PDB file of N, CA and C in Angstrom:
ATOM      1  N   UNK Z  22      13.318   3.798  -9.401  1.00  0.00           N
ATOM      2  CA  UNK Z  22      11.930   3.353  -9.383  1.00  0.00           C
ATOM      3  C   UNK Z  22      11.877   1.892  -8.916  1.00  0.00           C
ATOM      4  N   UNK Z  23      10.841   1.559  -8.123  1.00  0.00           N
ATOM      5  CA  UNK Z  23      10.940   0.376  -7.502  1.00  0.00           C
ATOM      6  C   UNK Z  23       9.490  -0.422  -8.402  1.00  0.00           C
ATOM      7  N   UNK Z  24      10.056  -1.801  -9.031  1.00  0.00           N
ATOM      8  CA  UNK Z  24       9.059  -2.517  -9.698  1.00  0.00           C
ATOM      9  C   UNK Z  24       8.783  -3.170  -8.910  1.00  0.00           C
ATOM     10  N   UNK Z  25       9.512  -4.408  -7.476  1.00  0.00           N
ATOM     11  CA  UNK Z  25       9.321  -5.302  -6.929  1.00  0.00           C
ATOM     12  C   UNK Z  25       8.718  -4.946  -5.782  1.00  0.00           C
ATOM     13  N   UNK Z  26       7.901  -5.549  -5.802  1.00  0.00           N
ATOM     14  CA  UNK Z  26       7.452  -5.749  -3.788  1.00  0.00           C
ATOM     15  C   UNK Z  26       7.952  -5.691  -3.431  1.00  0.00           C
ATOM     16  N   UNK Z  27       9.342  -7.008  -3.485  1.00  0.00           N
ATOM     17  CA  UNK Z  27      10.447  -7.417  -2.671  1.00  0.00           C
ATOM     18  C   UNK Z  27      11.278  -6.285  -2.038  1.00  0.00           C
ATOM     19  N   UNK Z  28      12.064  -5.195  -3.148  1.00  0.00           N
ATOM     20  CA  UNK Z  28      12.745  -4.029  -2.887  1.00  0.00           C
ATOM     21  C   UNK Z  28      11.798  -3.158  -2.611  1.00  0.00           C
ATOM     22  N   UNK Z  29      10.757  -2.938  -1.863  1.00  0.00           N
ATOM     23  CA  UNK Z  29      10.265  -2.021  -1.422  1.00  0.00           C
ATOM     24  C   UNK Z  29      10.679  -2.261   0.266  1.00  0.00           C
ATOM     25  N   UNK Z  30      10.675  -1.179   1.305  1.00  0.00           N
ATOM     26  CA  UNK Z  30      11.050  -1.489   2.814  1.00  0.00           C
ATOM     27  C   UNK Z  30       9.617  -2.234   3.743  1.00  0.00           C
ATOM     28  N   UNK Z  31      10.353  -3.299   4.792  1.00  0.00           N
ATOM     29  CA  UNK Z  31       9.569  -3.394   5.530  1.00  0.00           C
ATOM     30  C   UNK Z  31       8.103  -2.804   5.839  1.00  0.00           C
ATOM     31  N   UNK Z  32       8.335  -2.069   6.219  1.00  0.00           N
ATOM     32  CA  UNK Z  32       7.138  -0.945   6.516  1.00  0.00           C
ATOM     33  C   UNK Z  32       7.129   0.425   5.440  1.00  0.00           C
ATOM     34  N   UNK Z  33       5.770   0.157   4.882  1.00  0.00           N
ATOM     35  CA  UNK Z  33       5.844   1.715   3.679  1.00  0.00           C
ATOM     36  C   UNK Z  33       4.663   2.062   4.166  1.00  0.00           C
ATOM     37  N   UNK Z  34       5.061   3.817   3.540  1.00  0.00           N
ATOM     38  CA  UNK Z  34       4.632   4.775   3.481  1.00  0.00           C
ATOM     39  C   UNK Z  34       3.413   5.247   2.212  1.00  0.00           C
ATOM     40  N   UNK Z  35       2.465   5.839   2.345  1.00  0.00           N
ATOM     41  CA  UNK Z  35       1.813   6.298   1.131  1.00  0.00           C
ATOM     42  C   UNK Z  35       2.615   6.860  -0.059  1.00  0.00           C
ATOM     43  N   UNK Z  36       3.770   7.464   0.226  1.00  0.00           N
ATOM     44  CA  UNK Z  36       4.845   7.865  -0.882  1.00  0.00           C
ATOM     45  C   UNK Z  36       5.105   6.451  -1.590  1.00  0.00           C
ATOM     46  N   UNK Z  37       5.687   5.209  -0.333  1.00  0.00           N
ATOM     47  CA  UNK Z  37       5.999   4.099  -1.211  1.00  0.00           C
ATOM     48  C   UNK Z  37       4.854   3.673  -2.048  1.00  0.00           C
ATOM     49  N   UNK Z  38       3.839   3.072  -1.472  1.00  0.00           N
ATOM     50  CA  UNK Z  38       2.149   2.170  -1.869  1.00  0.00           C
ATOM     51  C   UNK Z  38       1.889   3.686  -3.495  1.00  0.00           C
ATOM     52  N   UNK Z  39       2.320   4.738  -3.170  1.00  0.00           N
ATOM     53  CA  UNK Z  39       2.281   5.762  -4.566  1.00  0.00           C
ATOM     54  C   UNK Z  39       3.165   5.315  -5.567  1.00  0.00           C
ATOM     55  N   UNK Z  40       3.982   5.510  -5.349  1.00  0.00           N
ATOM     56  CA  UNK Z  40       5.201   5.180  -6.351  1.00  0.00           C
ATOM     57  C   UNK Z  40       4.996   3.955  -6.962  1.00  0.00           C
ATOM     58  N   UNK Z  41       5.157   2.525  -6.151  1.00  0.00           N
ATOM     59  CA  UNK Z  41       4.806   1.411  -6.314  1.00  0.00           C
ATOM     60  C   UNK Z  41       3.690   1.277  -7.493  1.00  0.00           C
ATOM     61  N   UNK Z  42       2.364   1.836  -6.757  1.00  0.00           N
ATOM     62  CA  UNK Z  42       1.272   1.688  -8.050  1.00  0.00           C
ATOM     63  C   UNK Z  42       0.479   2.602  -8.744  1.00  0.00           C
ATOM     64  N   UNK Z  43       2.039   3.765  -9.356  1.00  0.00           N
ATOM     65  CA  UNK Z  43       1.876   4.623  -9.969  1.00  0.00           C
ATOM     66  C   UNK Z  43       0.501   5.228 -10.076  1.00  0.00           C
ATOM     67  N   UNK Z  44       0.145   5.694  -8.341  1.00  0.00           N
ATOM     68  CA  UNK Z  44      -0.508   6.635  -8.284  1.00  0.00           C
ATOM     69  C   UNK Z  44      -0.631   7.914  -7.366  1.00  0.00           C
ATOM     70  N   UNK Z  45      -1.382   8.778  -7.593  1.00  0.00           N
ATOM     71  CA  UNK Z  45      -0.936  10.001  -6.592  1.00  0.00           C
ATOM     72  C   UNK Z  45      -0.611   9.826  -5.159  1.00  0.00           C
ATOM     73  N   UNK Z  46       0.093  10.292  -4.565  1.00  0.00           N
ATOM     74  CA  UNK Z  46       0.080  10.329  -3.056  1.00  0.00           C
ATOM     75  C   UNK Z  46      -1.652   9.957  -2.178  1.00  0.00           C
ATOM     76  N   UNK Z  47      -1.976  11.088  -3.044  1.00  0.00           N
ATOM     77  CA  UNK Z  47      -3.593  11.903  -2.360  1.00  0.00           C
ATOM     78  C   UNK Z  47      -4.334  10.116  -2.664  1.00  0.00           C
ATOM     79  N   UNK Z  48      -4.267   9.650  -3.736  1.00  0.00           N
ATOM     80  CA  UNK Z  48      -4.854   8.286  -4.041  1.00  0.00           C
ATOM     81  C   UNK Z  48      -4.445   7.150  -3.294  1.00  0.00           C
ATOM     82  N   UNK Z  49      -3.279   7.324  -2.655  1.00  0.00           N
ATOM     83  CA  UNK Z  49      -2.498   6.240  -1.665  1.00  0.00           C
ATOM     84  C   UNK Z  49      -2.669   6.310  -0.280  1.00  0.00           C
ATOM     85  N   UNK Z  50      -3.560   7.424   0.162  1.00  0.00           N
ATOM     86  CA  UNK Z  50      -3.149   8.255   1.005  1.00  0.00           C
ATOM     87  C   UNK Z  50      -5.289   7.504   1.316  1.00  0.00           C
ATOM     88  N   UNK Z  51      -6.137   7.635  -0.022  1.00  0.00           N
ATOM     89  CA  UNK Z  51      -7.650   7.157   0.296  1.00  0.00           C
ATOM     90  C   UNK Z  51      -7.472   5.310   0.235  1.00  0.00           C
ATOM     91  N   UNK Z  52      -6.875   4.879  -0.469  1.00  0.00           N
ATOM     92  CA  UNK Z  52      -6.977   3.611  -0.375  1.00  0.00           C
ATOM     93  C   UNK Z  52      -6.227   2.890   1.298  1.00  0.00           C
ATOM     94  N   UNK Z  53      -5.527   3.798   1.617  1.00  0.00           N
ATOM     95  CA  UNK Z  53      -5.020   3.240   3.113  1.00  0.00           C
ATOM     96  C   UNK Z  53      -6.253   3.840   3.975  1.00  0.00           C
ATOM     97  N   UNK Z  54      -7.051   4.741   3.836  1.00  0.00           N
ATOM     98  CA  UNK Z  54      -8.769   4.812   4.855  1.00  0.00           C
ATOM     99  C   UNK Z  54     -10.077   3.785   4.396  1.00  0.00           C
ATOM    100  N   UNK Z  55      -9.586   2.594   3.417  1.00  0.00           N
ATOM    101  CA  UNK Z  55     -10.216   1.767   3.157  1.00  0.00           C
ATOM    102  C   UNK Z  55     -10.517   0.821   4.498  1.00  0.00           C
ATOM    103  N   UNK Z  56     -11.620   0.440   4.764  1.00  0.00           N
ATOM    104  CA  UNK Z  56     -11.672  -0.865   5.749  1.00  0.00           C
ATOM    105  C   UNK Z  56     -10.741  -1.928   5.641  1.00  0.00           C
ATOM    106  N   UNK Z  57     -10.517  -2.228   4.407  1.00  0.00           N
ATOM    107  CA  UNK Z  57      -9.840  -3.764   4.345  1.00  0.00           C
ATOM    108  C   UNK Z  57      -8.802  -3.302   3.905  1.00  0.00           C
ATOM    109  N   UNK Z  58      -8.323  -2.239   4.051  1.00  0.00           N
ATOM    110  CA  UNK Z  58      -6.616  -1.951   4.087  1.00  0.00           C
ATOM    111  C   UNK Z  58      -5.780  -2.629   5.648  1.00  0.00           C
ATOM    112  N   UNK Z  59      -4.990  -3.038   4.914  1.00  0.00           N
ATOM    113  CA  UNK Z  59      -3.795  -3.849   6.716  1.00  0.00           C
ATOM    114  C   UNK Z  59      -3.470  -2.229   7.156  1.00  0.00           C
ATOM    115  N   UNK Z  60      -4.046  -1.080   7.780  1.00  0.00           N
ATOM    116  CA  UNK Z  60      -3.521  -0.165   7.830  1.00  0.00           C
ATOM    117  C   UNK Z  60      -2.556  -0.441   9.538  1.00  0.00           C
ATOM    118  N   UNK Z  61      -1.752   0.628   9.385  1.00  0.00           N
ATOM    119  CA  UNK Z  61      -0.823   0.605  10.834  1.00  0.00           C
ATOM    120  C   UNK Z  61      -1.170   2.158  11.284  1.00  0.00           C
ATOM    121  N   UNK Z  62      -1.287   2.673  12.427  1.00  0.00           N
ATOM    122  CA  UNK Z  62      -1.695   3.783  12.837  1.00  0.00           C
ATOM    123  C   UNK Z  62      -0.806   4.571  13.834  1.00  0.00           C
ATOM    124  N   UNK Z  63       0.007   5.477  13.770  1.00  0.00           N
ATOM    125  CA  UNK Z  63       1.308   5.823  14.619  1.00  0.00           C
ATOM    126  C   UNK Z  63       1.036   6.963  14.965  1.00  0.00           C
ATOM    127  N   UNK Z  64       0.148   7.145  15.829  1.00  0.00           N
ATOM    128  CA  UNK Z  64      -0.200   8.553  16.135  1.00  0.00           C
ATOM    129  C   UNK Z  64      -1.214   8.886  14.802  1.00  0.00           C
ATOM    130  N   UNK Z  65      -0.603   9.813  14.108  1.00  0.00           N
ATOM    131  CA  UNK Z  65      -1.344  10.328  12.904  1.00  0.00           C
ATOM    132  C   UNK Z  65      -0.619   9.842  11.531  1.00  0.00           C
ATOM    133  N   UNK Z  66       0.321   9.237  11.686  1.00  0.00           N
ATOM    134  CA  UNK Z  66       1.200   8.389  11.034  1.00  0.00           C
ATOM    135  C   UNK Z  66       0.223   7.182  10.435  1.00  0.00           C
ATOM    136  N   UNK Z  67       0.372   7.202   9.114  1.00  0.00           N
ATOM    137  CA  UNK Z  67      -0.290   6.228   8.588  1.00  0.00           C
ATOM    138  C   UNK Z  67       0.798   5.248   7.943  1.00  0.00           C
ATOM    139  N   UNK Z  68       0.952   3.888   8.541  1.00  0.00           N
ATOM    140  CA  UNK Z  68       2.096   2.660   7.794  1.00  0.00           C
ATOM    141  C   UNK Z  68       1.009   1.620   7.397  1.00  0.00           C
ATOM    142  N   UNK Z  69       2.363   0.690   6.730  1.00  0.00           N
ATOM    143  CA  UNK Z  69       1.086  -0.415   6.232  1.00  0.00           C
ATOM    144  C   UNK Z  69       2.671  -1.708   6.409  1.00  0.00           C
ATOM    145  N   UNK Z  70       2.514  -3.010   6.574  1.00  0.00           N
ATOM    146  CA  UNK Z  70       3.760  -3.730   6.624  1.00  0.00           C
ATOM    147  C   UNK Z  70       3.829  -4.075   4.716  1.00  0.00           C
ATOM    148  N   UNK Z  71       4.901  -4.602   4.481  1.00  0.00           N
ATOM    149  CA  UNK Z  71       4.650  -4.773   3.061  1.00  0.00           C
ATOM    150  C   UNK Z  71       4.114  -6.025   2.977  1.00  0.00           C
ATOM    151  N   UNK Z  72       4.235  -7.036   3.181  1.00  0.00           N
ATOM    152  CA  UNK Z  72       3.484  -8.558   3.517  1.00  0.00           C
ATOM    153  C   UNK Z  72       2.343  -8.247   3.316  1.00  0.00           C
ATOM    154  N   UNK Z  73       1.426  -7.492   4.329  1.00  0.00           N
ATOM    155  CA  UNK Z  73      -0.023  -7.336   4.543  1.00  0.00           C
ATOM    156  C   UNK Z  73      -0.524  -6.411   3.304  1.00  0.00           C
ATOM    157  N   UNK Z  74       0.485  -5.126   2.420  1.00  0.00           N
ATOM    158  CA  UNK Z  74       0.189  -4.908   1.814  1.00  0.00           C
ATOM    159  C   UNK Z  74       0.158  -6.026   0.146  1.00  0.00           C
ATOM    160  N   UNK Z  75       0.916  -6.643   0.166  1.00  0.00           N
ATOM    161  CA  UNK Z  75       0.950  -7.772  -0.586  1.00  0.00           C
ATOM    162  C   UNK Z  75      -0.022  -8.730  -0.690  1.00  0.00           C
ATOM    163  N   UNK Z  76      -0.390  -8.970   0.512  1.00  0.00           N
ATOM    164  CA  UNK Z  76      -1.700 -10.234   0.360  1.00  0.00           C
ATOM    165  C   UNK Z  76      -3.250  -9.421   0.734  1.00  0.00           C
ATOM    166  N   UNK Z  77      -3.080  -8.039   0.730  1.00  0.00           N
ATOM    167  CA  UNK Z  77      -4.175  -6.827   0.395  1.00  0.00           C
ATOM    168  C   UNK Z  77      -3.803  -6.630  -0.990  1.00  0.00           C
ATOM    169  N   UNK Z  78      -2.987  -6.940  -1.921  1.00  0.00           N
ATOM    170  CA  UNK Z  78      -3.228  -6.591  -3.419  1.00  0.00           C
ATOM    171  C   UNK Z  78      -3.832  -7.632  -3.761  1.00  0.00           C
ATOM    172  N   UNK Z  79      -3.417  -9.213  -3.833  1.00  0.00           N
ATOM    173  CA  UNK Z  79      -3.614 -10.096  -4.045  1.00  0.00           C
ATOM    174  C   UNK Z  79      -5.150 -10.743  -3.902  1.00  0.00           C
ATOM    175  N   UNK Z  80      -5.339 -10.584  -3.077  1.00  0.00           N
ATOM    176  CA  UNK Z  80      -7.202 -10.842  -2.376  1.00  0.00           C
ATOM    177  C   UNK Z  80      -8.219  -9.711  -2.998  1.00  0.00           C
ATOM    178  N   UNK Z  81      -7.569  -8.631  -3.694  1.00  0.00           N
ATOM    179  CA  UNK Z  81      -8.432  -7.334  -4.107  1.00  0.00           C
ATOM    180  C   UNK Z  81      -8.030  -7.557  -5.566  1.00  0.00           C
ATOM    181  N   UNK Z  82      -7.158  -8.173  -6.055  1.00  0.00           N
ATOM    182  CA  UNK Z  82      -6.797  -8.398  -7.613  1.00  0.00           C
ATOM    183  C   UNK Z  82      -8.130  -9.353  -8.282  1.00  0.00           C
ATOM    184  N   UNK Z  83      -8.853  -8.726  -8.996  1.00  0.00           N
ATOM    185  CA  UNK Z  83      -9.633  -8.810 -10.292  1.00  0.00           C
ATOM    186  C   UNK Z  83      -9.590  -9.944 -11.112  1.00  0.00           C
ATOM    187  N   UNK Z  84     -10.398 -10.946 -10.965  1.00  0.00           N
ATOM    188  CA  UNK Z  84     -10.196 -12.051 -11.743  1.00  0.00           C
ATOM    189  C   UNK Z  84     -11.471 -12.408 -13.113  1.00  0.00           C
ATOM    190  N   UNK Z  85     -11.736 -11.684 -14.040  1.00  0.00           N
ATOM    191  CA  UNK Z  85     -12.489 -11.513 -14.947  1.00  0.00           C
ATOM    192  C   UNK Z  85     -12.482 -13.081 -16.291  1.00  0.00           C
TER     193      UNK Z  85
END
């Protein structure tokens, strides 16, 4: 199981961005058809870089 950003790869997958924030595929899979997702588009291939997904958690993190 991967806790760190850091050890996650370069470029992830909705399996990774799932695992990562212990949620379904199908849920990783709607938050990357978000507008303000860094999405990457490979054909029908959906990537995201981890950087961009990093400072897309960070800017969307909840400050109450």
């Amino acid at each position: 199981m991967i806790t760190e950003i850091r050890d996650l790869p370069a470029i992830l997958t909705a399996k990774h961005i799932a695992n990562y924030l212990h949620i379904s595929e199908r849920r990783a899979y709607e938050l990357m058809d978000l507008k303000s997702f860094p999405l990457i588009r490979l054909g029908r291939s959906k990537r995201v870089n981890r950087e961009s997904f990093k400072r897309w958690l960070q800017e969307n993190e909840r400050s109450e």
